[in-house]
Coordinates of C-alpha atoms and ligand atoms in Angstrom, one line a residue:
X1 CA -2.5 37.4 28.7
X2 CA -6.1 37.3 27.1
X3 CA -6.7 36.1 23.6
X4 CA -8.2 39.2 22.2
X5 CA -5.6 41.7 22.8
X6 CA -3.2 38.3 20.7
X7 CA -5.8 38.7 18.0
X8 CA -6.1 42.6 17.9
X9 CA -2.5 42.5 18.0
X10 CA -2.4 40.5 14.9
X11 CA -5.1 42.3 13.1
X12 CA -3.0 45.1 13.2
X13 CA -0.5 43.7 11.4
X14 CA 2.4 43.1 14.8
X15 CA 4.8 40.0 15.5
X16 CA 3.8 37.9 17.5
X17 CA 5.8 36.5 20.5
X18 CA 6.3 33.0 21.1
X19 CA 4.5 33.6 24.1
X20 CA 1.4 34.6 22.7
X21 CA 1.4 32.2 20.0
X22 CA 1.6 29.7 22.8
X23 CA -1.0 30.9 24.6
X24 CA -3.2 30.9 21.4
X25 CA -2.3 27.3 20.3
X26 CA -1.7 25.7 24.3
X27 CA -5.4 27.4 25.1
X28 CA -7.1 26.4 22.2
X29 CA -5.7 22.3 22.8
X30 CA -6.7 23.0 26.3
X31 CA -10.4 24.4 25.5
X32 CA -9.9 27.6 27.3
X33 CA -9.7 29.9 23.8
X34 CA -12.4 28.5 21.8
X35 CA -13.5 27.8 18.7
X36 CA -14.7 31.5 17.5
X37 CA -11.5 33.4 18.9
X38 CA -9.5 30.9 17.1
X39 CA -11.0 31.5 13.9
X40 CA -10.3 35.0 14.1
X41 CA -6.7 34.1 14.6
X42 CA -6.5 32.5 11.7
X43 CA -8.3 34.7 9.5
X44 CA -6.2 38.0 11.2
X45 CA -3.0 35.5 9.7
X46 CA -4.5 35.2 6.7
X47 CA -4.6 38.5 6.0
X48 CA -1.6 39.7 8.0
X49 CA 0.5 36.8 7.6
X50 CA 3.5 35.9 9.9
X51 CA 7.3 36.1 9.8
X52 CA 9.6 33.2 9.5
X53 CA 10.2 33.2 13.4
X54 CA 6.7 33.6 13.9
X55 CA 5.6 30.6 11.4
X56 CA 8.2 28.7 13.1
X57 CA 6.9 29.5 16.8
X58 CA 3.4 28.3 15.9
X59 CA 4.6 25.1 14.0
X60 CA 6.4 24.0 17.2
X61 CA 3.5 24.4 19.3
X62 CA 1.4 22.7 17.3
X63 CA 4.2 19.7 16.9
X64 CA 4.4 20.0 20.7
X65 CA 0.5 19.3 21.1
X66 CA 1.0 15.9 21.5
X67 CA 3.1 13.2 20.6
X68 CA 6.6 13.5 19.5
X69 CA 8.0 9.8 17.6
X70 CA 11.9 9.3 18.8
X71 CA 13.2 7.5 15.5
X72 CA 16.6 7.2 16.9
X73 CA 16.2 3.4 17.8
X74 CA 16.5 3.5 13.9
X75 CA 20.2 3.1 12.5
X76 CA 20.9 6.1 9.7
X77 CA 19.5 9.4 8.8
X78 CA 15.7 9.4 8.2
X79 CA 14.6 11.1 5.5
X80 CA 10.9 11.8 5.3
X81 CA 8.5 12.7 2.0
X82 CA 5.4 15.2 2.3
X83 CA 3.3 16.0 -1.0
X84 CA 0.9 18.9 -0.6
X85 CA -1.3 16.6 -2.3
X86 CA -2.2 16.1 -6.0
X87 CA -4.7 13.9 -8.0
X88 CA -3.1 10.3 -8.9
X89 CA 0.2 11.2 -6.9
X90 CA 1.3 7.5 -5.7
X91 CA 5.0 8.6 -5.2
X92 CA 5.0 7.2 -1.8
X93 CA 4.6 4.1 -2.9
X94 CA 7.6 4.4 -5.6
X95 CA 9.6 6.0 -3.4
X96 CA 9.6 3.9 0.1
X97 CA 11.4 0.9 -1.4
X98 CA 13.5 2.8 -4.5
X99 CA 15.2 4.7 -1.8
X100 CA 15.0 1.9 1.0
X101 CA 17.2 -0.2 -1.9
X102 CA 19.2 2.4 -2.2
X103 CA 20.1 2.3 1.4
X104 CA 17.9 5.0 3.0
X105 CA 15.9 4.2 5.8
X106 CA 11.9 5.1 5.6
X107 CA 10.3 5.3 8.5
X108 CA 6.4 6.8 7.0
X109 CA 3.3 6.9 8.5
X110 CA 1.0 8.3 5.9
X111 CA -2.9 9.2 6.3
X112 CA -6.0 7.8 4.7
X113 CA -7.3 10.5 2.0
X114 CA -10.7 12.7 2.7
X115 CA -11.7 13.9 -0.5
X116 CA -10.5 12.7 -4.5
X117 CA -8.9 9.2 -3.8
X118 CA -8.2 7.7 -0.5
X119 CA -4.5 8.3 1.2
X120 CA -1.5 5.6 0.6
X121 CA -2.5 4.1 3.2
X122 CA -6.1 3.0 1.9
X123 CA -4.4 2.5 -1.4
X124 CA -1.7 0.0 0.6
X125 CA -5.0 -2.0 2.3
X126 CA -6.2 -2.6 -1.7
X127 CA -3.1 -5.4 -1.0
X128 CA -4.7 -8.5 0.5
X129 CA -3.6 -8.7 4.2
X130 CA -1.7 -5.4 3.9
X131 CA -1.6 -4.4 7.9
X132 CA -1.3 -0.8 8.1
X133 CA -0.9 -0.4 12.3
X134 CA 2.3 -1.6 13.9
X135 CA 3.3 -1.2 17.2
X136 CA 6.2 1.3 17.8
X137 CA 8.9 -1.5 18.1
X138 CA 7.4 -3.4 15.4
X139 CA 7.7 -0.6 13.2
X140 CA 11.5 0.3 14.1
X141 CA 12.5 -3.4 14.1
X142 CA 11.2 -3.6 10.7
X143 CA 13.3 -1.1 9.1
X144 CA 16.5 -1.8 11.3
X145 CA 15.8 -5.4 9.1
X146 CA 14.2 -4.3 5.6
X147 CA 15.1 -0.3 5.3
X148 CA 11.3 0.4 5.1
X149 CA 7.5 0.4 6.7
X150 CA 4.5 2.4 5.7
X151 CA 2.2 2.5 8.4
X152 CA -1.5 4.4 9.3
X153 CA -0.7 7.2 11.5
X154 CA -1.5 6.1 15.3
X155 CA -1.2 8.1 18.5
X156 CA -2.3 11.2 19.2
X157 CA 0.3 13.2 16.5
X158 CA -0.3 16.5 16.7
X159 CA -3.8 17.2 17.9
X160 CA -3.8 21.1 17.5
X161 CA -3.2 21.2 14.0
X162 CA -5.8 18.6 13.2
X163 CA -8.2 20.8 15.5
X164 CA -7.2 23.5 13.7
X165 CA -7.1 22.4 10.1
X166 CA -11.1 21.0 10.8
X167 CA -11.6 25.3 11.7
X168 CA -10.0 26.4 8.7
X169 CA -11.3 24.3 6.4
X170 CA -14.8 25.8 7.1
X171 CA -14.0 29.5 8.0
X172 CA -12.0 30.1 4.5
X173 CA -9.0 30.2 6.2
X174 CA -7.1 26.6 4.6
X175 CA -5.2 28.6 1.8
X176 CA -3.0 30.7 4.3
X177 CA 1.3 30.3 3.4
X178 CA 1.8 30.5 7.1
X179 CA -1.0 28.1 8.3
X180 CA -0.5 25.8 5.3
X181 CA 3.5 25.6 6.1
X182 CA 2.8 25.1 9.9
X183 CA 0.0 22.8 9.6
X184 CA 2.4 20.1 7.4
X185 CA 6.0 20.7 9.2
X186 CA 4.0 20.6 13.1
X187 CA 3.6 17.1 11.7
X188 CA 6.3 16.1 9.8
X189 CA 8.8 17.2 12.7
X190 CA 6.3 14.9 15.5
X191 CA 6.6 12.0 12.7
X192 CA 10.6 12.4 13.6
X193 CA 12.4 12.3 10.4
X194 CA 16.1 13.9 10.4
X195 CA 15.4 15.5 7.1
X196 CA 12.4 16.1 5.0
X197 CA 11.7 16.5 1.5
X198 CA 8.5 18.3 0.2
X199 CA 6.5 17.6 -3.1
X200 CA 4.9 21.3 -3.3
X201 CA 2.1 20.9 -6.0
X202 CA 1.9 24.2 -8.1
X203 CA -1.4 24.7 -10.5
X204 CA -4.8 24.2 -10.9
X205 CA -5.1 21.0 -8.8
X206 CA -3.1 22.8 -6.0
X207 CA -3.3 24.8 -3.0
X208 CA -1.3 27.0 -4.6
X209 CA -2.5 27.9 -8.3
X210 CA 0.7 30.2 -9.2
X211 CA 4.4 29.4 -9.7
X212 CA 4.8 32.1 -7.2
X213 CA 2.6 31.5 -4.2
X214 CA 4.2 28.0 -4.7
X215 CA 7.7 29.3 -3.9
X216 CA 6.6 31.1 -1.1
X217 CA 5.0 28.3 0.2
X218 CA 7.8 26.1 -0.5
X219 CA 10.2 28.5 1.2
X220 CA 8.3 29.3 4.3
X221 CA 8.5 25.2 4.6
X222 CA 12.3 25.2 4.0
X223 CA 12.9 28.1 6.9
X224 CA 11.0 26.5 9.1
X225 CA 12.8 23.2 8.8
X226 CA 16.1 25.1 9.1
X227 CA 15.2 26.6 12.3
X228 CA 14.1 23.5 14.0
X229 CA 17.4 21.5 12.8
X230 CA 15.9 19.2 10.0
X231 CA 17.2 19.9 6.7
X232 CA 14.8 20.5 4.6
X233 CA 13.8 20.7 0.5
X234 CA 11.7 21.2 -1.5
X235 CA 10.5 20.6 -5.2
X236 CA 7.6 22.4 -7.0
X237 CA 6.0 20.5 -9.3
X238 CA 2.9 20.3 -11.6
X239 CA -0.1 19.9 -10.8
X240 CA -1.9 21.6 -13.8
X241 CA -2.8 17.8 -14.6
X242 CA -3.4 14.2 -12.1
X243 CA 0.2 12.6 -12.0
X244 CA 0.4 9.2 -13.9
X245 CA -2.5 7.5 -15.9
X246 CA -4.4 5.7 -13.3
X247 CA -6.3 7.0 -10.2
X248 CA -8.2 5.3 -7.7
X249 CA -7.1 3.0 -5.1
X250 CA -5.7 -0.5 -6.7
X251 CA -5.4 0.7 -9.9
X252 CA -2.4 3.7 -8.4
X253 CA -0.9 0.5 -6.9
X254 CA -0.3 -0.8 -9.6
X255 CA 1.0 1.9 -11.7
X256 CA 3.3 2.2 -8.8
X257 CA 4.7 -1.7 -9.2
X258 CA 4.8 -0.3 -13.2
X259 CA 6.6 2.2 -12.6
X260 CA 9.4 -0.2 -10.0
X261 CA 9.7 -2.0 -12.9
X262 CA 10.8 0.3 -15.1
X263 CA 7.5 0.9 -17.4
X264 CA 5.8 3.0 -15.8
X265 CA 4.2 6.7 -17.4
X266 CA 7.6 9.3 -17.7
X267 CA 5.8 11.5 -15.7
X268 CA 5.7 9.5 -12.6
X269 CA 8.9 7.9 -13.1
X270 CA 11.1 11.2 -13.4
X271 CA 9.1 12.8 -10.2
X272 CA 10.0 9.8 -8.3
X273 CA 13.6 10.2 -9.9
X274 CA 13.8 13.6 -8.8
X275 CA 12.2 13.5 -5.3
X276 CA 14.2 10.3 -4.6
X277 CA 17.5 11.4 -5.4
X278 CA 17.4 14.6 -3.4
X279 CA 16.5 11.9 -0.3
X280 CA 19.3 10.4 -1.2
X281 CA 21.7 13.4 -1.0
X282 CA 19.9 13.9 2.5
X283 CA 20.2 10.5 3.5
X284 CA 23.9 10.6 2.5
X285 CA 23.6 7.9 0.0
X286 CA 24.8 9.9 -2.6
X287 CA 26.9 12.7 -2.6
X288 CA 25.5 14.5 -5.8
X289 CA 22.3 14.6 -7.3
X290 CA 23.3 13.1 -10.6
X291 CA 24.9 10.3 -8.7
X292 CA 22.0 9.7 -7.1
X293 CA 19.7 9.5 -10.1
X294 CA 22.2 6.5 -11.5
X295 CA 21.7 5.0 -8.5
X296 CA 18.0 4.8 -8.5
X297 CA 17.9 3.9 -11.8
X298 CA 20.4 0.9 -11.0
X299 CA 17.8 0.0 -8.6
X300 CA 14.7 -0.5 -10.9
X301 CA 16.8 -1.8 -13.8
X302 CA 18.3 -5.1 -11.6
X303 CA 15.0 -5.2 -9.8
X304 CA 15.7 -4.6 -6.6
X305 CA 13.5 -1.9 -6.3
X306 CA 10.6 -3.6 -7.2
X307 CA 11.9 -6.7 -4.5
X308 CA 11.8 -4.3 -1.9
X309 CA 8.4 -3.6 -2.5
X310 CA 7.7 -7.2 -2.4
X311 CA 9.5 -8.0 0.9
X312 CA 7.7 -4.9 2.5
X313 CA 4.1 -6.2 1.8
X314 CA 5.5 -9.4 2.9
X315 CA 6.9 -8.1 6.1
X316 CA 3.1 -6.5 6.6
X317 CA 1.5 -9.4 5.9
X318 CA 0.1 -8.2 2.9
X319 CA -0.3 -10.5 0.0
X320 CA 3.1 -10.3 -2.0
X321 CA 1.8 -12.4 -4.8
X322 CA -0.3 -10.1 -5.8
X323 CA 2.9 -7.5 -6.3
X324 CA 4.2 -10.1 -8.8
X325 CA 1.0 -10.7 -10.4
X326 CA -1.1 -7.0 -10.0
X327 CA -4.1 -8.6 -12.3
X328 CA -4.9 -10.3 -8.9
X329 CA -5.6 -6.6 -7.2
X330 CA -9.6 -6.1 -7.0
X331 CA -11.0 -5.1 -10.2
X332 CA -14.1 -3.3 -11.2
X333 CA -16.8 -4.9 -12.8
X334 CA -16.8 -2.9 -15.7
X335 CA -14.9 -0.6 -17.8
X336 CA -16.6 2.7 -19.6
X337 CA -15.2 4.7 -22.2
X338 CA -15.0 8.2 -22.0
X339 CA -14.7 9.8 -25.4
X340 CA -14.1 13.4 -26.5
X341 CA -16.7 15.5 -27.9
X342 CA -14.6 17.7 -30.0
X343 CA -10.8 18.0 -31.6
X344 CA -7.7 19.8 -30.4
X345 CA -4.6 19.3 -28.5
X346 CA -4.9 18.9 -24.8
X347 CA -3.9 22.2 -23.0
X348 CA -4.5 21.2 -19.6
X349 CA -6.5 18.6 -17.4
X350 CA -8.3 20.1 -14.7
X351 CA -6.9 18.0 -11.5
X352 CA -9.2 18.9 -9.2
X353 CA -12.8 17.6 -11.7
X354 CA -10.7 14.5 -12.4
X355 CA -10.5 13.7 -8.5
X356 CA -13.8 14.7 -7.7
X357 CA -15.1 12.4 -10.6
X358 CA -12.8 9.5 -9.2
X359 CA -14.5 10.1 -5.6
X360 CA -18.1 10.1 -7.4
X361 CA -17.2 6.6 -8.7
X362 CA -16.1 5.9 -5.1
X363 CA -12.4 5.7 -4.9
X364 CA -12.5 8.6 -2.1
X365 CA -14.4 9.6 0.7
X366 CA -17.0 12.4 0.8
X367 CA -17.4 12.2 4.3
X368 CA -15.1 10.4 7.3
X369 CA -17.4 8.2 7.4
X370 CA -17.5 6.8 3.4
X371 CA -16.7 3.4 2.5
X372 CA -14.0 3.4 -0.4
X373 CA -14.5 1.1 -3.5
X374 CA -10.7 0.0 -3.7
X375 CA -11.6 -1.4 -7.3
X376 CA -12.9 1.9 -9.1
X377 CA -11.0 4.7 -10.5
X378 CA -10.3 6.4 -14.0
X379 CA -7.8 5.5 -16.3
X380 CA -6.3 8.6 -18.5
X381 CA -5.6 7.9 -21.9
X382 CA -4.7 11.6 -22.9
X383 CA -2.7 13.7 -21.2
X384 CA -1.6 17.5 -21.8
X385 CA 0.1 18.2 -25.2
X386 CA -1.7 14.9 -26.8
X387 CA -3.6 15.5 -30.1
X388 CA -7.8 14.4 -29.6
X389 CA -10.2 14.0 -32.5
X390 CA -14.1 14.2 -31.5
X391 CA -14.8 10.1 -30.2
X392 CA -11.3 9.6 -29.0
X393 CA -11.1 7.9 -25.8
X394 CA -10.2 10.5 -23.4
X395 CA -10.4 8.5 -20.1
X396 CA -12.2 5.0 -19.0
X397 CA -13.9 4.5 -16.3
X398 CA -13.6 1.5 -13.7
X399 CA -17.0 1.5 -12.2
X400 CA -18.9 -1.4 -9.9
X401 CA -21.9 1.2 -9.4
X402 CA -23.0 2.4 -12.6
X403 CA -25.3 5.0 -11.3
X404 CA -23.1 8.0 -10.7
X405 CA -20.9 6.9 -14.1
X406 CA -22.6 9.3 -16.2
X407 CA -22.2 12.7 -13.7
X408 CA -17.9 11.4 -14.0
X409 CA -17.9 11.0 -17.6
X410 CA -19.7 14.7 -18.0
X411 CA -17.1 16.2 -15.0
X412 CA -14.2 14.1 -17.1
X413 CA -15.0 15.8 -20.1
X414 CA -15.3 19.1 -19.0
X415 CA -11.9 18.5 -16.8
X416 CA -10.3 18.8 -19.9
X417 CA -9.2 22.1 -22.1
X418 CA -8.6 21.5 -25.6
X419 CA -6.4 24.3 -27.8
X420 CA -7.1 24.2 -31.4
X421 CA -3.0 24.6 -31.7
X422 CA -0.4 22.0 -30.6
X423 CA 0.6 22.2 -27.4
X424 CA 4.2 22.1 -25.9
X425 CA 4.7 20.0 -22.7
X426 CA 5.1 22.1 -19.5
X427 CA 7.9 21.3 -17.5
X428 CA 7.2 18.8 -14.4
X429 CA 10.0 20.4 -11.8
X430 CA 9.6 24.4 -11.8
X431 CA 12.0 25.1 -9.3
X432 CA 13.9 23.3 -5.9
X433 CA 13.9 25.2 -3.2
X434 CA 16.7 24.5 -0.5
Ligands
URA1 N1 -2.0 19.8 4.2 C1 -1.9 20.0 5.5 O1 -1.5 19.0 6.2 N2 -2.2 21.1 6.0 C2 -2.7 22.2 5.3 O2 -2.9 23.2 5.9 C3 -2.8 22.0 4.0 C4 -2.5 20.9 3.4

């Protein structure tokens, strides 16, 4: 077999075998196809796409590229989250113990963020004493006892696709259906879960800007999830504006413990709402989704939600005090208003400017290499539909590095579209695909 005749092959628009796409992927982990060929793979996908069997073939290789975690020492079904990623999404963080209460097991290793804000697990370490790596047993003995642990991801977990994704990401070649629903499941499936549900982001802050491209993304996921074995849904919602109020490391923390206790933004509560109760029709908590709703809403009214936070920082050595009393989170030195320069109803609130002005501040990384300001971030104080006269507040700032303050405030106030006629409130779930 020689790599050109696979990439010829797919230029021209043929299936692939699951041969060749083993060859491609095996060869390319190896070092024997390298780095040029395997960009023209992935741009002859890109424009030729693959099949379900295909998608499915290459997702398995890559989850077979290196380690595979056996949950089973954990009692119950797993049931694993994914978000494609969206500005101020801290469901993770609602999620893991709301569910965990509501007897499903979480078993998560999340990643720290490159780009916008860190990851959940740089938002976690904003908890005094937080530890994020566990060893295996650790990790399974601690929710066999508590129902939950959110750890760093350790090991070498699929290698291939994080080869890969560094390739597309500079040869054009990230916003591909099949590459994009390979590159999450290869992991998701090493991570181990029984069943998986995914938070597909749809609008301007996501990979996929239409309704449409969303589905197909979303739906490419699902197949491939139902031909390895792992059930498999997912929900498309909104990204044509940052989830919640608060973004930035700390402060998402602590919309998070908010939102556990029941006062959260509506937004962030009725995501968690939704992607919890379909975990809990997967985990077999609940046998309908409506049931499973009451359920999770039982949860954060008695509190137990929110104590199942608490006992998980505890059980990381994280500082649980801090849970009960969030003031004691690191804070920024000082707050800056940012107000609007003209009147109208908020259409839409560009994601993606938001998340880059968070980063500027320093709540994410712009290279591997930054060091993240846990403290700083942006507070939202309009969101889409919201009527704005000219010197409203549309957003402060938590800065402790004043310099790059003004370049946010300018990106914040372009982020967002005014309409000189009121504005109805989008929907947050488009559409579940299963
Ligand atoms: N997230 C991933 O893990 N992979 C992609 O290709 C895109 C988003």
């Amino acid at each position: 077999m020689r790599a050109v005749d696979i990439i010829h092959k797919k230029r021209d628009g043929e299936v692939l075998s699951q041969e060749e796409i083993a060859f491609m992927i095996q060869g390319y982990s190896e070092g024997s196809v390298p780095d040029y060929q395997i960009s023209a793979f992935a741009m002859a996908i890109y424009f030729k796409g693959m099949n379900a069997q295909e998608t499915a073939h290459l997702t398995l290789e890559m989850a077979k590229s290196g380690d595979q975690i056996d949950l089973s020492p954990i009692h119950g079904i797993k049931v694993d989250k994914h978000s494609t990623g969206g500005v101020g999404d801290k469901t993770t963080l609602v999620l893991a113990p709301m569910v965990a209460a509501a007897g499903v097991p979480v078993a998560k290793m999340s990643g720290r963020g490159l780009g916008h804000t860190g990851g959940t697990i740089d938002k976690l370490e904003s908890i005094a004493g937080f530890q994020v790596e566990l060893s295996r047993e650790a990790f399974f003995k601690q929710v066999n006892e508590i129902g939950v642990s959110l750890i760093g991801q350790s090991g070498n977990i699929t290698p291939a696709d994080k080869k890969l994704y560094a390739l597309r990401d500079v040869t054009a070649t990230v916003d591909s259906i099949p590459l994009i629903a390979s590159s999450v499941m290869s992991k998701k499936i090493a991570a181990g879960a029984d069943a998986i549900v995914l938070d597909v982001k749809t609008g301007s802050g996501a990979f996929m800007k239409t309704l449409d491209d969303s589905i197909l993304l979303a739906q490419a996921m699902v197949d491939i999830g139902t031909e390895v074995g792992r059930q498999t849904v997912a929900i498309i919602s909104d990204m044509d504006q940052p989830l919640g109020h608060l973004i930035g490391n700390a402060l998402e923390v602590e919309e998070a413990i908010d939102t556990l206790r029941g006062r959260g933004p509506s937004d962030l509560h009725d995501l968690c709402m939704t992607l919890g109760s379909h975990m809990l029709v997967l985990g077999e908590q609940a046998g309908t989704i409506d049931e499973a709703k009451a359920k999770l809403e039982a949860h954060i009214q008695d509190g137990s939600a929110f104590e199942r936070l608490k006992q998980l920082v505890q059980a990381q050595q994280g500082d649980a005090d801090m849970i009960e009393h969030p003031e004691r989170l690191p804070h920024a030195a000082k707050k800056i208003e940012v107000k609007a320069e003209s009147s109208g109803y908020v259409a839409a609130i560009e994601a993606e400017s938001i998340g880059i002005a968070a980063m500027l501040l320093g709540a994410g990384r712009e290279t591997k290499e930054s060091q993240i300001d846990l403290a700083v971030g942006i507070d939202l104080r309009k969101k889409v539909a919201d009527p704005v006269q000219a010197g409203d507040v549309l957003a402060i700032l938590h800065v402790n590095d004043e310099s790059r303050a003004s370049e946010a405030s300018a990106r914040i106030v372009k982020a967002y579209q005014l309409s000189s006629s009121a504005v109805e409130q989008k929907p947050l779930v488009y559409a579940i695909v299963s």
